[in-house]
mmCIF file of C-alpha atoms and ligand atoms in Angstrom:
data_model
loop_
_atom_site.group_PDB
_atom_site.id
_atom_site.type_symbol
_atom_site.label_atom_id
_atom_site.label_comp_id
_atom_site.label_asym_id
_atom_site.label_seq_id
_atom_site.Cartn_x
_atom_site.Cartn_y
_atom_site.Cartn_z
ATOM 1 C CA MET Y 1 -40.362 15.749 13.670
ATOM 2 C CA SER Y 2 -38.672 19.145 13.408
ATOM 3 C CA HIS Y 3 -40.248 21.850 15.544
ATOM 4 C CA GLU Y 4 -38.632 24.723 13.671
ATOM 5 C CA PHE Y 5 -41.068 24.820 10.773
ATOM 6 C CA ALA Y 6 -44.073 26.675 12.213
ATOM 7 C CA PRO Y 7 -46.218 27.765 9.261
ATOM 8 C CA PHE Y 8 -49.266 28.705 11.329
ATOM 9 C CA GLY Y 9 -47.484 30.806 13.922
ATOM 10 C CA GLN Y 10 -47.292 28.110 16.594
ATOM 11 C CA GLY Y 11 -46.297 24.650 15.443
ATOM 12 C CA ARG Y 12 -47.428 22.709 12.402
ATOM 13 C CA HIS Y 13 -51.043 22.127 13.394
ATOM 14 C CA LEU Y 14 -53.868 24.533 12.599
ATOM 15 C CA LEU Y 15 -56.080 24.424 15.673
ATOM 16 C CA SER Y 16 -57.146 28.001 16.357
ATOM 17 C CA VAL Y 17 -57.442 31.366 14.649
ATOM 18 C CA LEU Y 18 -55.336 32.748 17.506
ATOM 19 C CA GLN Y 19 -52.291 31.344 15.669
ATOM 20 C CA PHE Y 20 -52.629 34.134 13.090
ATOM 21 C CA ASP Y 21 -51.207 37.628 12.922
ATOM 22 C CA ARG Y 22 -51.704 39.999 10.018
ATOM 23 C CA GLU Y 23 -48.499 38.800 8.374
ATOM 24 C CA ASN Y 24 -49.203 35.063 8.194
ATOM 25 C CA LEU Y 25 -52.858 35.832 7.406
ATOM 26 C CA ARG Y 26 -51.770 37.932 4.400
ATOM 27 C CA ALA Y 27 -49.369 35.197 3.244
ATOM 28 C CA LEU Y 28 -52.167 32.605 3.393
ATOM 29 C CA PHE Y 29 -54.584 34.841 1.474
ATOM 30 C CA GLU Y 30 -51.970 35.550 -1.221
ATOM 31 C CA LEU Y 31 -51.487 31.833 -1.662
ATOM 32 C CA ALA Y 32 -55.281 31.383 -1.851
ATOM 33 C CA ASP Y 33 -55.357 33.992 -4.646
ATOM 34 C CA ALA Y 34 -52.457 32.334 -6.464
ATOM 35 C CA VAL Y 35 -54.152 28.928 -6.652
ATOM 36 C CA ASP Y 36 -57.368 30.356 -8.084
ATOM 37 C CA PRO Y 37 -56.921 28.852 -11.592
ATOM 38 C CA ILE Y 38 -56.522 25.411 -9.969
ATOM 39 C CA ALA Y 39 -59.530 25.949 -7.689
ATOM 40 C CA LYS Y 40 -61.607 27.017 -10.718
ATOM 41 C CA ARG Y 41 -60.432 23.981 -12.747
ATOM 42 C CA GLN Y 42 -58.792 26.136 -15.408
ATOM 43 C CA ALA Y 43 -55.490 24.401 -14.616
ATOM 44 C CA VAL Y 44 -54.506 20.999 -13.250
ATOM 45 C CA CYS Y 45 -51.895 20.644 -10.516
ATOM 46 C CA THR Y 46 -50.021 17.570 -9.275
ATOM 47 C CA VAL Y 47 -47.812 19.149 -6.613
ATOM 48 C CA LEU Y 48 -49.158 16.805 -3.902
ATOM 49 C CA ASP Y 49 -48.668 13.687 -6.042
ATOM 50 C CA GLY Y 50 -48.175 10.786 -3.621
ATOM 51 C CA ALA Y 51 -49.430 12.700 -0.561
ATOM 52 C CA MET Y 52 -52.291 11.292 1.514
ATOM 53 C CA LEU Y 53 -54.959 13.234 3.410
ATOM 54 C CA GLY Y 54 -56.590 11.441 6.349
ATOM 55 C CA SER Y 55 -60.057 12.974 6.615
ATOM 56 C CA LEU Y 56 -61.746 12.176 9.945
ATOM 57 C CA PHE Y 57 -65.248 13.564 10.483
ATOM 58 C CA PHE Y 58 -66.966 12.446 13.687
ATOM 59 C CA GLU Y 59 -69.751 15.031 13.259
ATOM 60 C CA PRO Y 60 -72.072 15.726 10.299
ATOM 61 C CA SER Y 61 -70.538 17.752 7.474
ATOM 62 C CA THR Y 62 -71.109 18.254 3.788
ATOM 63 C CA ARG Y 63 -69.219 21.268 2.517
ATOM 64 C CA THR Y 64 -66.363 21.321 5.007
ATOM 65 C CA ARG Y 65 -65.409 17.694 4.363
ATOM 66 C CA LEU Y 66 -65.977 17.839 0.625
ATOM 67 C CA SER Y 67 -64.163 21.114 0.227
ATOM 68 C CA PHE Y 68 -61.133 19.948 2.233
ATOM 69 C CA GLU Y 69 -61.073 16.716 0.229
ATOM 70 C CA SER Y 70 -61.601 18.499 -3.097
ATOM 71 C CA ALA Y 71 -58.846 20.958 -2.226
ATOM 72 C CA PHE Y 72 -56.400 18.106 -1.564
ATOM 73 C CA LEU Y 73 -57.432 16.247 -4.723
ATOM 74 C CA ARG Y 74 -57.062 19.411 -6.835
ATOM 75 C CA LEU Y 75 -53.474 19.656 -5.673
ATOM 76 C CA GLY Y 76 -52.871 16.115 -6.896
ATOM 77 C CA GLY Y 77 -53.048 14.294 -3.557
ATOM 78 C CA GLU Y 78 -55.101 11.292 -2.454
ATOM 79 C CA VAL Y 79 -57.723 11.057 0.282
ATOM 80 C CA THR Y 80 -58.778 8.418 2.790
ATOM 81 C CA THR Y 81 -61.857 9.239 4.780
ATOM 82 C CA THR Y 82 -63.924 8.052 7.722
ATOM 83 C CA THR Y 83 -67.199 9.621 8.836
ATOM 84 C CA GLY Y 84 -69.126 9.200 12.100
ATOM 85 C CA PHE Y 85 -68.296 7.075 15.120
ATOM 86 C CA THR Y 86 -70.278 4.071 13.921
ATOM 87 C CA PHE Y 87 -67.824 3.153 11.198
ATOM 88 C CA SER Y 88 -64.640 3.853 13.156
ATOM 89 C CA SER Y 89 -62.907 1.945 15.955
ATOM 90 C CA MET Y 90 -63.955 4.698 18.354
ATOM 91 C CA ALA Y 91 -67.217 2.726 18.520
ATOM 92 C CA LYS Y 92 -65.076 -0.045 20.096
ATOM 93 C CA GLY Y 93 -63.770 2.310 22.764
ATOM 94 C CA GLU Y 94 -60.524 3.378 21.098
ATOM 95 C CA SER Y 95 -59.063 6.599 22.545
ATOM 96 C CA ILE Y 96 -58.473 9.756 20.554
ATOM 97 C CA ALA Y 97 -54.742 9.348 21.127
ATOM 98 C CA ASP Y 98 -54.624 5.810 19.707
ATOM 99 C CA THR Y 99 -56.853 6.665 16.729
ATOM 100 C CA SER Y 100 -54.772 9.710 15.926
ATOM 101 C CA ARG Y 101 -51.409 7.936 16.169
ATOM 102 C CA VAL Y 102 -52.639 5.092 13.954
ATOM 103 C CA VAL Y 103 -54.286 7.178 11.237
ATOM 104 C CA SER Y 104 -51.498 9.749 11.178
ATOM 105 C CA GLY Y 105 -49.159 6.854 10.371
ATOM 106 C CA TYR Y 106 -51.092 6.370 7.135
ATOM 107 C CA SER Y 107 -51.300 10.051 6.170
ATOM 108 C CA ASP Y 108 -49.295 13.210 5.464
ATOM 109 C CA VAL Y 109 -51.883 15.519 7.010
ATOM 110 C CA LEU Y 110 -55.097 14.992 8.999
ATOM 111 C CA VAL Y 111 -58.304 17.035 8.887
ATOM 112 C CA VAL Y 112 -60.431 16.342 11.956
ATOM 113 C CA ARG Y 113 -63.942 17.324 13.053
ATOM 114 C CA HIS Y 114 -65.185 16.116 16.431
ATOM 115 C CA PRO Y 115 -68.138 17.058 18.693
ATOM 116 C CA ASP Y 116 -66.052 17.834 21.813
ATOM 117 C CA GLU Y 117 -64.348 21.174 22.380
ATOM 118 C CA GLY Y 118 -60.571 20.684 22.652
ATOM 119 C CA SER Y 119 -60.694 17.195 21.128
ATOM 120 C CA VAL Y 120 -58.897 18.161 17.911
ATOM 121 C CA GLY Y 121 -56.028 19.448 20.056
ATOM 122 C CA GLU Y 122 -55.878 15.942 21.573
ATOM 123 C CA PHE Y 123 -55.643 14.465 18.073
ATOM 124 C CA ALA Y 124 -52.797 16.887 17.336
ATOM 125 C CA ALA Y 125 -50.901 15.929 20.480
ATOM 126 C CA ALA Y 126 -50.781 12.265 19.407
ATOM 127 C CA SER Y 127 -50.348 12.779 15.656
ATOM 128 C CA VAL Y 128 -47.088 12.376 13.748
ATOM 129 C CA VAL Y 129 -48.348 14.665 10.933
ATOM 130 C CA PRO Y 130 -49.981 18.132 10.884
ATOM 131 C CA VAL Y 131 -53.604 18.258 12.069
ATOM 132 C CA ILE Y 132 -56.144 20.777 10.762
ATOM 133 C CA ASN Y 133 -59.134 21.548 12.984
ATOM 134 C CA ALA Y 134 -62.343 21.286 10.952
ATOM 135 C CA GLY Y 135 -64.525 22.110 13.984
ATOM 136 C CA ASP Y 136 -64.292 20.938 17.598
ATOM 137 C CA GLY Y 137 -67.779 21.077 19.130
ATOM 138 C CA THR Y 138 -68.694 24.638 20.091
ATOM 139 C CA GLY Y 139 -65.000 25.564 20.184
ATOM 140 C CA GLU Y 140 -63.270 26.703 16.992
ATOM 141 C CA HIS Y 141 -63.600 26.353 13.224
ATOM 142 C CA PRO Y 142 -60.502 28.143 11.938
ATOM 143 C CA SER Y 143 -60.703 27.215 8.246
ATOM 144 C CA GLN Y 144 -64.280 28.552 8.094
ATOM 145 C CA ALA Y 145 -63.227 31.826 9.743
ATOM 146 C CA LEU Y 146 -60.350 32.120 7.263
ATOM 147 C CA LEU Y 147 -62.601 31.610 4.250
ATOM 148 C CA ASP Y 148 -65.210 33.958 5.736
ATOM 149 C CA LEU Y 149 -62.650 36.711 6.213
ATOM 150 C CA TYR Y 150 -61.091 36.049 2.787
ATOM 151 C CA THR Y 151 -64.548 36.421 1.222
ATOM 152 C CA LEU Y 152 -65.474 39.448 3.312
ATOM 153 C CA GLU Y 153 -62.297 41.224 2.259
ATOM 154 C CA LYS Y 154 -63.060 40.590 -1.427
ATOM 155 C CA GLU Y 155 -66.686 41.721 -1.123
ATOM 156 C CA LEU Y 156 -65.685 44.908 0.699
ATOM 157 C CA THR Y 157 -62.857 45.652 -1.738
ATOM 158 C CA ALA Y 158 -65.308 45.335 -4.651
ATOM 159 C CA ARG Y 159 -67.346 48.091 -2.950
ATOM 160 C CA GLY Y 160 -64.323 50.344 -2.348
ATOM 161 C CA LYS Y 161 -64.266 49.501 1.372
ATOM 162 C CA THR Y 162 -61.836 47.712 3.697
ATOM 163 C CA VAL Y 163 -62.175 45.279 6.578
ATOM 164 C CA ASP Y 164 -60.611 47.955 8.778
ATOM 165 C CA GLY Y 165 -63.482 50.099 10.024
ATOM 166 C CA CYS Y 166 -66.188 47.766 8.780
ATOM 167 C CA ARG Y 167 -69.578 47.521 10.470
ATOM 168 C CA ILE Y 168 -70.881 43.985 10.777
ATOM 169 C CA ALA Y 169 -74.103 42.569 12.224
ATOM 170 C CA ILE Y 170 -73.870 38.992 13.475
ATOM 171 C CA LEU Y 171 -77.216 37.275 13.929
ATOM 172 C CA GLY Y 172 -78.590 34.038 15.289
ATOM 173 C CA ASP Y 173 -77.169 31.338 17.532
ATOM 174 C CA LEU Y 174 -74.067 33.087 18.825
ATOM 175 C CA LYS Y 175 -73.688 30.698 21.746
ATOM 176 C CA PHE Y 176 -73.227 27.376 19.980
ATOM 177 C CA GLY Y 177 -72.135 28.720 16.587
ATOM 178 C CA ARG Y 178 -68.393 28.069 16.553
ATOM 179 C CA THR Y 179 -67.926 29.851 13.217
ATOM 180 C CA VAL Y 180 -68.910 33.113 14.920
ATOM 181 C CA HIS Y 181 -66.455 32.583 17.774
ATOM 182 C CA SER Y 182 -63.586 31.986 15.361
ATOM 183 C CA LEU Y 183 -64.574 34.757 12.938
ATOM 184 C CA MET Y 184 -64.881 37.463 15.592
ATOM 185 C CA LYS Y 185 -61.474 36.600 17.031
ATOM 186 C CA LEU Y 186 -59.825 36.464 13.597
ATOM 187 C CA MET Y 187 -61.408 39.731 12.448
ATOM 188 C CA SER Y 188 -60.028 41.383 15.581
ATOM 189 C CA LEU Y 189 -56.603 41.427 13.902
ATOM 190 C CA HIS Y 190 -58.020 44.357 11.910
ATOM 191 C CA ASP Y 191 -58.618 47.896 13.171
ATOM 192 C CA GLY Y 192 -61.690 49.809 14.288
ATOM 193 C CA LEU Y 193 -64.388 47.175 13.806
ATOM 194 C CA ASP Y 194 -67.972 47.713 14.853
ATOM 195 C CA PHE Y 195 -69.886 44.541 15.758
ATOM 196 C CA THR Y 196 -73.648 44.545 16.348
ATOM 197 C CA LEU Y 197 -74.944 41.297 17.805
ATOM 198 C CA PHE Y 198 -78.445 39.897 17.852
ATOM 199 C CA SER Y 199 -79.282 36.502 19.305
ATOM 200 C CA PRO Y 200 -82.517 35.037 20.629
ATOM 201 C CA PRO Y 201 -82.735 34.679 24.443
ATOM 202 C CA GLY Y 202 -80.505 31.859 25.688
ATOM 203 C CA LEU Y 203 -78.236 31.907 22.631
ATOM 204 C CA GLU Y 204 -76.006 34.879 23.492
ATOM 205 C CA LEU Y 205 -72.326 35.078 22.589
ATOM 206 C CA PRO Y 206 -70.038 33.574 25.278
ATOM 207 C CA PRO Y 207 -68.655 36.486 27.364
ATOM 208 C CA GLY Y 208 -65.060 35.427 26.661
ATOM 209 C CA VAL Y 209 -65.398 36.109 22.921
ATOM 210 C CA LYS Y 210 -66.942 39.560 23.520
ATOM 211 C CA GLU Y 211 -64.192 40.433 26.004
ATOM 212 C CA TYR Y 212 -61.501 39.256 23.578
ATOM 213 C CA VAL Y 213 -62.823 41.526 20.824
ATOM 214 C CA GLU Y 214 -63.341 44.534 23.107
ATOM 215 C CA ALA Y 215 -59.859 44.152 24.581
ATOM 216 C CA ARG Y 216 -58.532 44.685 21.045
ATOM 217 C CA GLY Y 217 -60.294 48.033 20.787
ATOM 218 C CA HIS Y 218 -63.390 47.055 18.792
ATOM 219 C CA ALA Y 219 -66.955 48.147 19.571
ATOM 220 C CA VAL Y 220 -69.543 45.483 20.404
ATOM 221 C CA HIS Y 221 -73.235 46.460 20.623
ATOM 222 C CA VAL Y 222 -75.799 43.925 21.723
ATOM 223 C CA VAL Y 223 -79.302 44.716 20.419
ATOM 224 C CA THR Y 224 -82.712 43.134 20.899
ATOM 225 C CA SER Y 225 -84.078 43.060 17.346
ATOM 226 C CA VAL Y 226 -82.804 41.986 13.953
ATOM 227 C CA ALA Y 227 -84.170 45.193 12.379
ATOM 228 C CA GLU Y 228 -82.020 47.252 14.718
ATOM 229 C CA ALA Y 229 -78.975 45.045 14.098
ATOM 230 C CA VAL Y 230 -78.988 45.284 10.309
ATOM 231 C CA ARG Y 231 -79.654 49.029 9.934
ATOM 232 C CA GLY Y 232 -76.638 50.843 8.456
ATOM 233 C CA VAL Y 233 -74.168 47.925 8.533
ATOM 234 C CA ASP Y 234 -71.857 46.934 5.655
ATOM 235 C CA VAL Y 235 -72.149 43.207 6.289
ATOM 236 C CA ILE Y 236 -74.653 40.806 7.830
ATOM 237 C CA TYR Y 237 -73.463 37.369 8.989
ATOM 238 C CA ALA Y 238 -76.437 35.122 9.772
ATOM 239 C CA THR Y 239 -76.218 31.714 11.451
ATOM 240 C CA ARG Y 240 -78.355 28.644 11.955
ATOM 241 C CA VAL Y 241 -79.812 27.601 15.335
ATOM 242 C CA GLN Y 242 -77.531 24.690 16.322
ATOM 243 C CA ARG Y 243 -80.414 22.539 17.611
ATOM 244 C CA GLU Y 244 -78.285 19.413 17.854
ATOM 245 C CA ARG Y 245 -76.156 21.095 20.529
ATOM 246 C CA MET Y 246 -78.968 22.292 22.834
ATOM 247 C CA ALA Y 247 -81.788 21.063 25.073
ATOM 248 C CA THR Y 248 -85.122 20.445 23.338
ATOM 249 C CA ASP Y 249 -86.961 23.307 25.063
ATOM 250 C CA LEU Y 250 -84.371 25.865 23.904
ATOM 251 C CA ALA Y 251 -84.454 24.402 20.390
ATOM 252 C CA GLN Y 252 -88.260 24.639 20.293
ATOM 253 C CA ALA Y 253 -88.290 28.180 21.692
ATOM 254 C CA ASN Y 254 -86.256 29.208 18.654
ATOM 255 C CA ALA Y 255 -88.396 27.560 16.002
ATOM 256 C CA HIS Y 256 -90.552 30.306 14.512
ATOM 257 C CA GLY Y 257 -90.481 32.317 11.283
ATOM 258 C CA ASP Y 258 -87.326 33.720 9.711
ATOM 259 C CA LEU Y 259 -84.258 35.155 11.368
ATOM 260 C CA LEU Y 260 -83.665 37.453 8.386
ATOM 261 C CA ASN Y 261 -85.651 38.008 5.209
ATOM 262 C CA ARG Y 262 -86.132 40.536 2.461
ATOM 263 C CA ALA Y 263 -88.894 42.454 4.271
ATOM 264 C CA ILE Y 264 -86.690 43.037 7.326
ATOM 265 C CA LEU Y 265 -83.861 44.287 5.100
ATOM 266 C CA ALA Y 266 -86.239 46.524 3.117
ATOM 267 C CA ASP Y 267 -87.650 48.040 6.337
ATOM 268 C CA ALA Y 268 -84.107 48.671 7.564
ATOM 269 C CA GLY Y 269 -83.207 50.336 4.228
ATOM 270 C CA ASN Y 270 -80.307 47.931 3.743
ATOM 271 C CA LEU Y 271 -81.151 45.741 0.744
ATOM 272 C CA ASP Y 272 -77.591 46.257 -0.563
ATOM 273 C CA ALA Y 273 -75.760 44.819 2.462
ATOM 274 C CA ILE Y 274 -73.265 41.999 2.001
ATOM 275 C CA ILE Y 275 -75.060 38.873 3.255
ATOM 276 C CA MET Y 276 -72.993 35.984 4.587
ATOM 277 C CA HIS Y 277 -73.781 32.656 6.274
ATOM 278 C CA PRO Y 278 -71.429 29.744 7.024
ATOM 279 C CA LEU Y 279 -74.090 27.296 5.755
ATOM 280 C CA PRO Y 280 -75.852 24.950 6.017
ATOM 281 C CA ARG Y 281 -78.900 27.225 5.950
ATOM 282 C CA ASP Y 282 -81.868 25.519 7.604
ATOM 283 C CA SER Y 283 -84.557 25.909 4.942
ATOM 284 C CA ARG Y 284 -87.335 24.023 6.759
ATOM 285 C CA PRO Y 285 -90.408 26.101 7.690
ATOM 286 C CA ASP Y 286 -90.026 27.948 11.004
ATOM 287 C CA SER Y 287 -86.343 27.086 11.223
ATOM 288 C CA TYR Y 288 -85.515 30.668 12.231
ATOM 289 C CA ASP Y 289 -82.735 31.042 9.691
ATOM 290 C CA LEU Y 290 -81.906 33.164 6.638
ATOM 291 C CA SER Y 291 -84.844 33.106 4.211
ATOM 292 C CA ASP Y 292 -84.170 32.210 0.586
ATOM 293 C CA ASP Y 293 -86.170 35.287 -0.483
ATOM 294 C CA VAL Y 294 -82.880 37.228 -0.174
ATOM 295 C CA ASP Y 295 -81.146 35.057 -2.770
ATOM 296 C CA ASP Y 296 -81.413 37.496 -5.671
ATOM 297 C CA LEU Y 297 -80.156 40.496 -3.682
ATOM 298 C CA PRO Y 298 -76.888 41.973 -4.979
ATOM 299 C CA GLY Y 299 -74.959 41.458 -1.747
ATOM 300 C CA LEU Y 300 -75.617 37.720 -1.368
ATOM 301 C CA ALA Y 301 -72.168 36.218 -0.777
ATOM 302 C CA ILE Y 302 -72.999 32.792 0.647
ATOM 303 C CA PHE Y 303 -71.921 30.882 -2.447
ATOM 304 C CA HIS Y 304 -68.839 33.051 -2.849
ATOM 305 C CA GLN Y 305 -67.927 31.786 0.634
ATOM 306 C CA THR Y 306 -68.293 28.153 -0.400
ATOM 307 C CA ASP Y 307 -66.351 28.664 -3.641
ATOM 308 C CA ASN Y 308 -63.588 30.592 -1.859
ATOM 309 C CA GLY Y 309 -63.382 27.787 0.691
ATOM 310 C CA LEU Y 310 -61.536 25.694 -1.886
ATOM 311 C CA ASN Y 311 -58.839 28.338 -2.424
ATOM 312 C CA VAL Y 312 -58.350 28.864 1.296
ATOM 313 C CA ARG Y 313 -58.181 25.141 2.073
ATOM 314 C CA MET Y 314 -55.709 24.577 -0.747
ATOM 315 C CA ALA Y 315 -53.589 27.353 0.753
ATOM 316 C CA ILE Y 316 -53.873 25.714 4.192
ATOM 317 C CA PHE Y 317 -52.576 22.385 2.839
ATOM 318 C CA LEU Y 318 -49.707 23.980 0.935
ATOM 319 C CA THR Y 319 -48.734 25.921 4.048
ATOM 320 C CA ALA Y 320 -49.013 22.923 6.378
ATOM 321 C CA LEU Y 321 -46.878 20.799 4.064
ATOM 322 C CA GLY Y 322 -44.311 23.514 3.322
ATOM 323 C CA VAL Y 323 -44.958 23.579 -0.449
ATOM 324 C CA SER Y 324 -43.696 26.690 -2.248
ATOM 325 C CA LEU Y 325 -45.667 28.555 -4.878
ATOM 326 C CA GLU Y 326 -42.794 27.850 -7.263
ATOM 327 C CA ALA Y 327 -43.340 24.100 -6.801
ATOM 328 C CA VAL Y 328 -47.042 24.631 -7.516
ATOM 329 C CA HIS Y 329 -46.280 26.495 -10.748
ATOM 330 C CA LEU Y 330 -43.793 23.831 -11.875
ATOM 331 C CA THR Y 331 -46.446 21.113 -11.502
ATOM 332 C CA THR Y 332 -49.410 22.962 -13.025
ATOM 333 C CA LYS Y 333 -50.610 22.663 -16.612
ATOM 334 C CA GLN Y 334 -53.577 23.944 -18.571
ATOM 335 C CA ARG Y 335 -56.541 21.591 -18.488
ATOM 336 C CA PRO Y 336 -57.137 19.693 -21.693
ATOM 337 C CA TRP Y 337 -60.949 19.580 -21.455
ATOM 338 C CA LYS Y 338 -63.661 22.155 -22.208
ATOM 339 C CA ALA Y 339 -64.624 24.816 -19.728
ATOM 340 C CA THR Y 340 -67.156 24.379 -16.939
ATOM 341 C CA LEU Y 341 -70.116 26.755 -16.860
ATOM 342 C CA ARG Y 342 -68.337 29.643 -15.121
HETATM 343 C C1 LIG A 1 -70.809 25.227 10.314
HETATM 344 C C2 LIG A 1 -70.219 24.292 11.350
HETATM 345 O O1 LIG A 1 -70.149 23.091 11.116
HETATM 346 O O2 LIG A 1 -69.825 24.814 12.377
HETATM 347 N N1 LIG A 1 -70.853 24.688 9.060
HETATM 348 C C3 LIG A 1 -69.743 24.748 8.287
HETATM 349 O O3 LIG A 1 -68.725 24.198 8.601
HETATM 350 N N2 LIG A 1 -69.824 25.509 7.193
HETATM 351 C C4 LIG A 1 -72.044 25.889 10.718
HETATM 352 C C5 LIG A 1 -73.221 25.072 11.117
HETATM 353 O O4 LIG A 1 -73.200 23.840 11.236
HETATM 354 O O5 LIG A 1 -74.261 25.691 11.339
#
């Protein structure tokens, strides 16, 4: 395989947000904008006709897997998928390297989620096609950070603001929440950011992420209450307690009430803030997550994130496979059926 084509900064795989600079980030976001009619099903595209996505999810996922697969299908490609260890040969002791070499031989690109940090890099090392990291344990989740930042930029622009200089509160499980680790690093490409962090005891942000952000000139304040965190910020990014990744006593200690709800926002005088969450939101009682009583607030952006995820993942595939926008236009036609509801 040629090593000269390096669409994500370093090599053909997308493993980490650290592969981005402002230039290749802008190029990806422009592509995500350009494919919007295809993402919204106003147009039908066949540019990936004949291409095969190998979708390997060894950890639970709904939206990440479905949105990667939908993105590939909307570009005219085909998808083969395997979920969990039980139904794969890894249950028979097959190594990551062997699995990756075999499946990459059947595919043009792989999307991989795995519970161990660094494991998707191991898949990439043995793969003969580009590998996209869809989450490696508590490590990275670059496509989520890209769609989060893409959404954040649009929400801020609609309010006459920019990502540069934005004030963001990040709440919840900052230790195990990989989306936060990736988002904070990716946002650091911008200028003059002000992060306010709140996490329950035992779930603090890993020091390395805080140091990374501070070394790039951004302010990081750690506070001890949600009310304090959300006062005066432009954006609030709430996260779920990742109970499956922690000991039972820590999980139980963080099972009470809401992390964020309407009353807290009203008390803080910030009912207009942009509200984001990577989802899934844990809606069980006492889950200590974002309450659904914020759902009719004007700044709720959680479903804009999920919708935008399609555009961003389409752009990731086009970039990974070296497909030009011209080729996309040449293979796109108006849809012949009636409009969906939006
Ligand atoms: C996140 C993940 O898997 O890291 N979900 C997602 O991909 N949107 C967040 C989570 O599981 O809490």
